């Protein structure tokens, strides 16, 4: 009932037609990503995801991670699954070759990451956090730190964490109080961190904590924060593990979902101070943190895609086997599965079409990261980075909001059985619900989109994207068929609305900051819906072309055309109506705080 | 943190301005509902809800009901709370006086029911199910059955249940297999029922099961179903409790939410057959069931309102005390609660405005029930019943969908703390998620709306409602101020869209039944959004009038105006965009089942 099969056909389609994996494979440093390799990686990852990780999803939820005498025990089977994951070289997939990474493109590793998260989000969080630690060390670590820590973190023998949050410092990182005191060429760290994902566990022999802390003489706020590497076990000169460091897990949170993932309260320095090593410069920790967070935000957005895919598969399988009532379409006697009912089909198609749109956007953004890193032309790199910076908050917030909505529809497809925990549909909603919150709440993503990504460049990056969207109108007009005509119509309305909203935001942002920020979330939703619609239109064109070329898999490409049309009629069609809310922040700010 | 205070001011406002409680109190049989009585009832109910039931909500969720040796133990404190509830006469509130009911109007009892559900949805389900049993017996029971059972069910000393579902018969009630065999003037019932809310518990001395079953010679499908009264304890001639009947609880479901409410698997007749007594005529059980379900659907819709209100209060209280980051609006140094952040205010206002709109619709519908029952003019009664029949599926589905969405926003307001179970915000989402499913899934409500309420009378009832909405344009045009002008504008678009969609549905329903049913859920959402917008516009006019009259509570009425404007700009403004999905069923039906 809760099987997962990686949607290889749609993943390949999105990689080829949307991310442009063939072009990416021609970039210097990405040459290994030949079509054969891409196929093999997807195929093998699909096996690990479906065969090893997915079967542990439900039991992992039921058992949860447990804290026993300071040791965190992950659910049965997790340790063994992680060992297989490491042994297969999967952890090294996205990383640069210099420290043992496989150097495969981000677009490909994004597809693979989607699989881990679909199969078992509670498990996948461990590698997800590790990516941030690797990237921070890669960008800001000393040569020695890289030599000692990166090979183990890249292979996955050791795992990494991100230690930001404290009880009084959540979204407001600058309010953190954890102290770091110089002690020779090291530091002694004292304080408490909360919400530390896989802050303690039994799947790896060492854990490398990246910890934000404050020096005694640091300036207040975010300009006084430094980043420290605090290993669970200190590392000897020969690379072997030494003494246990002064950091321990004092409790685990009881959460709505992702029960398998231990969310730790970590106490640093109860016995004299945990030994920490500065990463980057003193008081420049926030920059390092943003390095960690940027790709983490893409990966969290991907969790929205992944959980939506899993919820879709489960709802579809249930709807195929559950027999109930005679549908209006029935032309014969006998029993009918509920998938024949028009509204059940509508629900399934809404799950599927939106998941495809989110997948397209996530892979597209990952492809832009590859170009920003590897393109030989510096101007292209800069332009692609601008695109990435613009879209990261959209991928994160739009996909995770939809992930929750789609998981909820998945429950609805099941009827009463959806509310029963044994069915597994409810877990997806519980798991999905964290993603709009962590790695910067979706409200913060919207503030970032409007404040940093729109206003700072006066809408240039957004206008570049909009120009590309408009340029698709020609090809859409030239393509045959009613499906594409309908898609074209809705896309044109959507692009017009997003253009209007963007201009409005750029004009008003400086004059009425509170009002524009009160419209930031609807604006982000508008941008997600329209950008998703643009990529679905590109998918429809590609599918149409394959059909015209006599591609052998007609059913798949016909389904792509129809899901794009569904998206246009049911999702994109509602996007322009968000304009009123985008500009409606004046009412929000007029409502007195005392009146709530 | 998880306190609940009944929103008395808004309840009184909705009762007075929307339901028209003053007029209702002048109807024959409703005379007791004087303004003083209404105030006193709301006040006292608020005390019980806030002081007794609400404090048991979280512990009830944690402990859940438990099955021990065939006995279901409700969570600590529930039995005592139920005794207080019965002793206070609260259970008798909505029922006709002839069997001990208080005969208060439905509009008032609806407000009170909202409180029980806000305070403790897991508790409130027991009285909710009981209402259905009372109404079924009242409408279809023999005189003797009424004499024996109604006084105890009305007082709440005994509770009632609805036994419909079987493993193979959920939405498809006609597929049920539970057997009833004549045995003199009684029947012997054998079979298994699932999803029986409060099917077994320890709060009352007897439980009266209303059970749908099939006679050996019954025709297949829904025309062969009969309704039986099956008491847990048989009742002696003197009214005392006799022998234990052959029905027992064999297991409880593990559910996503409403843990306090025992969801039972009941086995009937394992020892020779449970004794049952026919209610109504043989093979006419479905009619009796609809009697039970109609008001139950209103009450489940009300659960959507109730959980939204509870989630709003909790999110608001958290946002007031949680200090985090400096808002753009800050004009001074110091710390700021997150309620100052524009997006937090937007979230809170979206929760509040939609809750007010849902409350208005639920109370309005309850008021229509009072008129349909008590109005001296038969034509008015018929017209009001038509309105009730039209709106019941809307109240049920629209409010419960929004209940889930609003509870989810409530989590978001909390940030990371929202995902931690101890906070209590997550429970509201878990509890809310059942309401779109039970008492007929929201897909079935939409089918009912389109199939029975639109197509059967060719849109007459809907057109009557739309005509009333159009008639509000004059008063809106005549009223002063930008708020009302904005509301009028959005309402006119909404009414136009609903008119278009209704005509389309009525025209196409007979020709393309599958296509129209594939658009039924978006159509219902459109009707809910617009009808809610109409009632919010009426609220705004009333508030404006009170402000003009110099009403002493200016802040409250200003808030009503602004929340109505917010609703118009942020919710109603998106409603017309659903037209595309309403008509978009062709794409849904074109997507081949094999392609999913």
PDB file of N, CA, C and O in Angstrom, chain A residues 82-83 85-87 90-92 95 126 130 134 149-160 201 203-206:
ATOM      1  N   UNK A  82      21.549   3.257   6.074  1.00  0.00           N
ATOM      2  CA  UNK A  82      22.527   4.324   5.877  1.00  0.00           C
ATOM      3  C   UNK A  82      23.867   3.745   5.424  1.00  0.00           C
ATOM      4  O   UNK A  82      24.547   4.320   4.562  1.00  0.00           O
ATOM      5  N   UNK A  83      24.222   2.609   5.994  1.00  0.00           N
ATOM      6  CA  UNK A  83      25.479   1.964   5.586  1.00  0.00           C
ATOM      7  C   UNK A  83      25.439   1.602   4.098  1.00  0.00           C
ATOM      8  O   UNK A  83      26.416   1.806   3.367  1.00  0.00           O
ATOM      9  N   UNK A  85      23.656   3.075   1.860  1.00  0.00           N
ATOM     10  CA  UNK A  85      23.651   4.361   1.153  1.00  0.00           C
ATOM     11  C   UNK A  85      25.080   4.889   1.004  1.00  0.00           C
ATOM     12  O   UNK A  85      25.493   5.341  -0.067  1.00  0.00           O
ATOM     13  N   UNK A  86      25.844   4.787   2.078  1.00  0.00           N
ATOM     14  CA  UNK A  86      27.237   5.248   2.037  1.00  0.00           C
ATOM     15  C   UNK A  86      28.088   4.322   1.160  1.00  0.00           C
ATOM     16  O   UNK A  86      28.868   4.778   0.315  1.00  0.00           O
ATOM     17  N   UNK A  87      27.893   3.029   1.339  1.00  0.00           N
ATOM     18  CA  UNK A  87      28.691   2.060   0.583  1.00  0.00           C
ATOM     19  C   UNK A  87      28.443   2.195  -0.912  1.00  0.00           C
ATOM     20  O   UNK A  87      29.356   2.002  -1.734  1.00  0.00           O
ATOM     21  N   UNK A  90      26.435   6.975  -2.659  1.00  0.00           N
ATOM     22  CA  UNK A  90      25.361   7.940  -2.937  1.00  0.00           C
ATOM     23  C   UNK A  90      25.586   9.275  -2.264  1.00  0.00           C
ATOM     24  O   UNK A  90      25.202  10.318  -2.792  1.00  0.00           O
ATOM     25  N   UNK A  91      26.201   9.236  -1.064  1.00  0.00           N
ATOM     26  CA  UNK A  91      26.384  10.512  -0.365  1.00  0.00           C
ATOM     27  C   UNK A  91      27.322  11.439  -1.118  1.00  0.00           C
ATOM     28  O   UNK A  91      27.215  12.661  -1.028  1.00  0.00           O
ATOM     29  N   UNK A  92      28.252  10.849  -1.865  1.00  0.00           N
ATOM     30  CA  UNK A  92      29.273  11.638  -2.565  1.00  0.00           C
ATOM     31  C   UNK A  92      28.761  12.237  -3.871  1.00  0.00           C
ATOM     32  O   UNK A  92      29.443  13.045  -4.506  1.00  0.00           O
ATOM     33  N   UNK A  95      28.940  16.147  -4.719  1.00  0.00           N
ATOM     34  CA  UNK A  95      30.078  16.963  -4.308  1.00  0.00           C
ATOM     35  C   UNK A  95      31.207  16.984  -5.329  1.00  0.00           C
ATOM     36  O   UNK A  95      31.342  16.084  -6.152  1.00  0.00           O
ATOM     37  N   UNK A 126      19.111  13.473   7.120  1.00  0.00           N
ATOM     38  CA  UNK A 126      20.502  13.361   7.553  1.00  0.00           C
ATOM     39  C   UNK A 126      21.454  13.781   6.424  1.00  0.00           C
ATOM     40  O   UNK A 126      22.267  14.689   6.611  1.00  0.00           O
ATOM     41  N   UNK A 130      23.845  17.312   5.964  1.00  0.00           N
ATOM     42  CA  UNK A 130      25.256  17.089   5.673  1.00  0.00           C
ATOM     43  C   UNK A 130      25.723  17.932   4.485  1.00  0.00           C
ATOM     44  O   UNK A 130      26.840  18.461   4.480  1.00  0.00           O
ATOM     45  N   UNK A 134      29.068  20.341   4.294  1.00  0.00           N
ATOM     46  CA  UNK A 134      30.123  20.195   3.289  1.00  0.00           C
ATOM     47  C   UNK A 134      30.325  21.507   2.536  1.00  0.00           C
ATOM     48  O   UNK A 134      31.463  21.964   2.336  1.00  0.00           O
ATOM     49  N   UNK A 149      38.204  16.892   7.446  1.00  0.00           N
ATOM     50  CA  UNK A 149      36.769  16.622   7.576  1.00  0.00           C
ATOM     51  C   UNK A 149      36.063  16.301   6.255  1.00  0.00           C
ATOM     52  O   UNK A 149      35.133  15.504   6.220  1.00  0.00           O
ATOM     53  N   UNK A 150      36.469  16.964   5.173  1.00  0.00           N
ATOM     54  CA  UNK A 150      35.658  16.821   3.958  1.00  0.00           C
ATOM     55  C   UNK A 150      35.580  15.396   3.407  1.00  0.00           C
ATOM     56  O   UNK A 150      34.478  14.942   3.052  1.00  0.00           O
ATOM     57  N   UNK A 151      36.696  14.664   3.330  1.00  0.00           N
ATOM     58  CA  UNK A 151      36.562  13.317   2.758  1.00  0.00           C
ATOM     59  C   UNK A 151      35.532  12.464   3.509  1.00  0.00           C
ATOM     60  O   UNK A 151      34.739  11.742   2.889  1.00  0.00           O
ATOM     61  N   UNK A 152      35.513  12.562   4.824  1.00  0.00           N
ATOM     62  CA  UNK A 152      34.590  11.752   5.615  1.00  0.00           C
ATOM     63  C   UNK A 152      33.140  12.246   5.477  1.00  0.00           C
ATOM     64  O   UNK A 152      32.199  11.446   5.497  1.00  0.00           O
ATOM     65  N   UNK A 153      33.001  13.573   5.384  1.00  0.00           N
ATOM     66  CA  UNK A 153      31.650  14.112   5.220  1.00  0.00           C
ATOM     67  C   UNK A 153      31.124  13.851   3.818  1.00  0.00           C
ATOM     68  O   UNK A 153      29.926  13.628   3.615  1.00  0.00           O
ATOM     69  N   UNK A 154      32.020  13.886   2.842  1.00  0.00           N
ATOM     70  CA  UNK A 154      31.613  13.633   1.462  1.00  0.00           C
ATOM     71  C   UNK A 154      31.195  12.168   1.301  1.00  0.00           C
ATOM     72  O   UNK A 154      30.168  11.856   0.698  1.00  0.00           O
ATOM     73  N   UNK A 155      31.974  11.290   1.874  1.00  0.00           N
ATOM     74  CA  UNK A 155      31.618   9.870   1.765  1.00  0.00           C
ATOM     75  C   UNK A 155      30.371   9.537   2.570  1.00  0.00           C
ATOM     76  O   UNK A 155      29.653   8.597   2.256  1.00  0.00           O
ATOM     77  N   UNK A 156      30.157  10.313   3.621  1.00  0.00           N
ATOM     78  CA  UNK A 156      29.025  10.013   4.500  1.00  0.00           C
ATOM     79  C   UNK A 156      29.423   9.197   5.720  1.00  0.00           C
ATOM     80  O   UNK A 156      28.574   8.869   6.549  1.00  0.00           O
ATOM     81  N   UNK A 157      30.693   8.857   5.841  1.00  0.00           N
ATOM     82  CA  UNK A 157      31.111   8.138   7.055  1.00  0.00           C
ATOM     83  C   UNK A 157      30.837   8.990   8.289  1.00  0.00           C
ATOM     84  O   UNK A 157      30.535   8.484   9.356  1.00  0.00           O
ATOM     85  N   UNK A 158      31.048  10.276   8.143  1.00  0.00           N
ATOM     86  CA  UNK A 158      30.650  11.222   9.184  1.00  0.00           C
ATOM     87  C   UNK A 158      29.493  12.052   8.639  1.00  0.00           C
ATOM     88  O   UNK A 158      29.357  12.216   7.414  1.00  0.00           O
ATOM     89  N   UNK A 159      28.675  12.591   9.537  1.00  0.00           N
ATOM     90  CA  UNK A 159      27.583  13.452   9.071  1.00  0.00           C
ATOM     91  C   UNK A 159      27.733  14.846   9.676  1.00  0.00           C
ATOM     92  O   UNK A 159      28.382  15.024  10.706  1.00  0.00           O
ATOM     93  N   UNK A 160      27.126  15.809   9.029  1.00  0.00           N
ATOM     94  CA  UNK A 160      27.219  17.195   9.472  1.00  0.00           C
ATOM     95  C   UNK A 160      25.876  17.723   9.940  1.00  0.00           C
ATOM     96  O   UNK A 160      24.816  17.198   9.575  1.00  0.00           O
ATOM     97  N   UNK A 201      22.934  10.786  16.729  1.00  0.00           N
ATOM     98  CA  UNK A 201      22.334   9.581  16.147  1.00  0.00           C
ATOM     99  C   UNK A 201      23.382   8.479  16.106  1.00  0.00           C
ATOM    100  O   UNK A 201      24.545   8.696  16.471  1.00  0.00           O
ATOM    101  N   UNK A 203      24.010   6.443  13.289  1.00  0.00           N
ATOM    102  CA  UNK A 203      24.233   5.933  11.926  1.00  0.00           C
ATOM    103  C   UNK A 203      25.656   6.183  11.430  1.00  0.00           C
ATOM    104  O   UNK A 203      26.084   5.580  10.454  1.00  0.00           O
ATOM    105  N   UNK A 204      26.382   7.100  12.087  1.00  0.00           N
ATOM    106  CA  UNK A 204      27.737   7.412  11.617  1.00  0.00           C
ATOM    107  C   UNK A 204      28.668   7.467  12.823  1.00  0.00           C
ATOM    108  O   UNK A 204      28.227   7.703  13.947  1.00  0.00           O
ATOM    109  N   UNK A 205      29.943   7.287  12.580  1.00  0.00           N
ATOM    110  CA  UNK A 205      30.872   7.193  13.708  1.00  0.00           C
ATOM    111  C   UNK A 205      31.248   8.565  14.289  1.00  0.00           C
ATOM    112  O   UNK A 205      31.720   8.650  15.414  1.00  0.00           O
ATOM    113  N   UNK A 206      31.033   9.601  13.496  1.00  0.00           N
ATOM    114  CA  UNK A 206      31.287  10.937  14.050  1.00  0.00           C
ATOM    115  C   UNK A 206      30.275  11.917  13.473  1.00  0.00           C
ATOM    116  O   UNK A 206      29.717  11.689  12.391  1.00  0.00           O
TER     117      UNK A 206
END
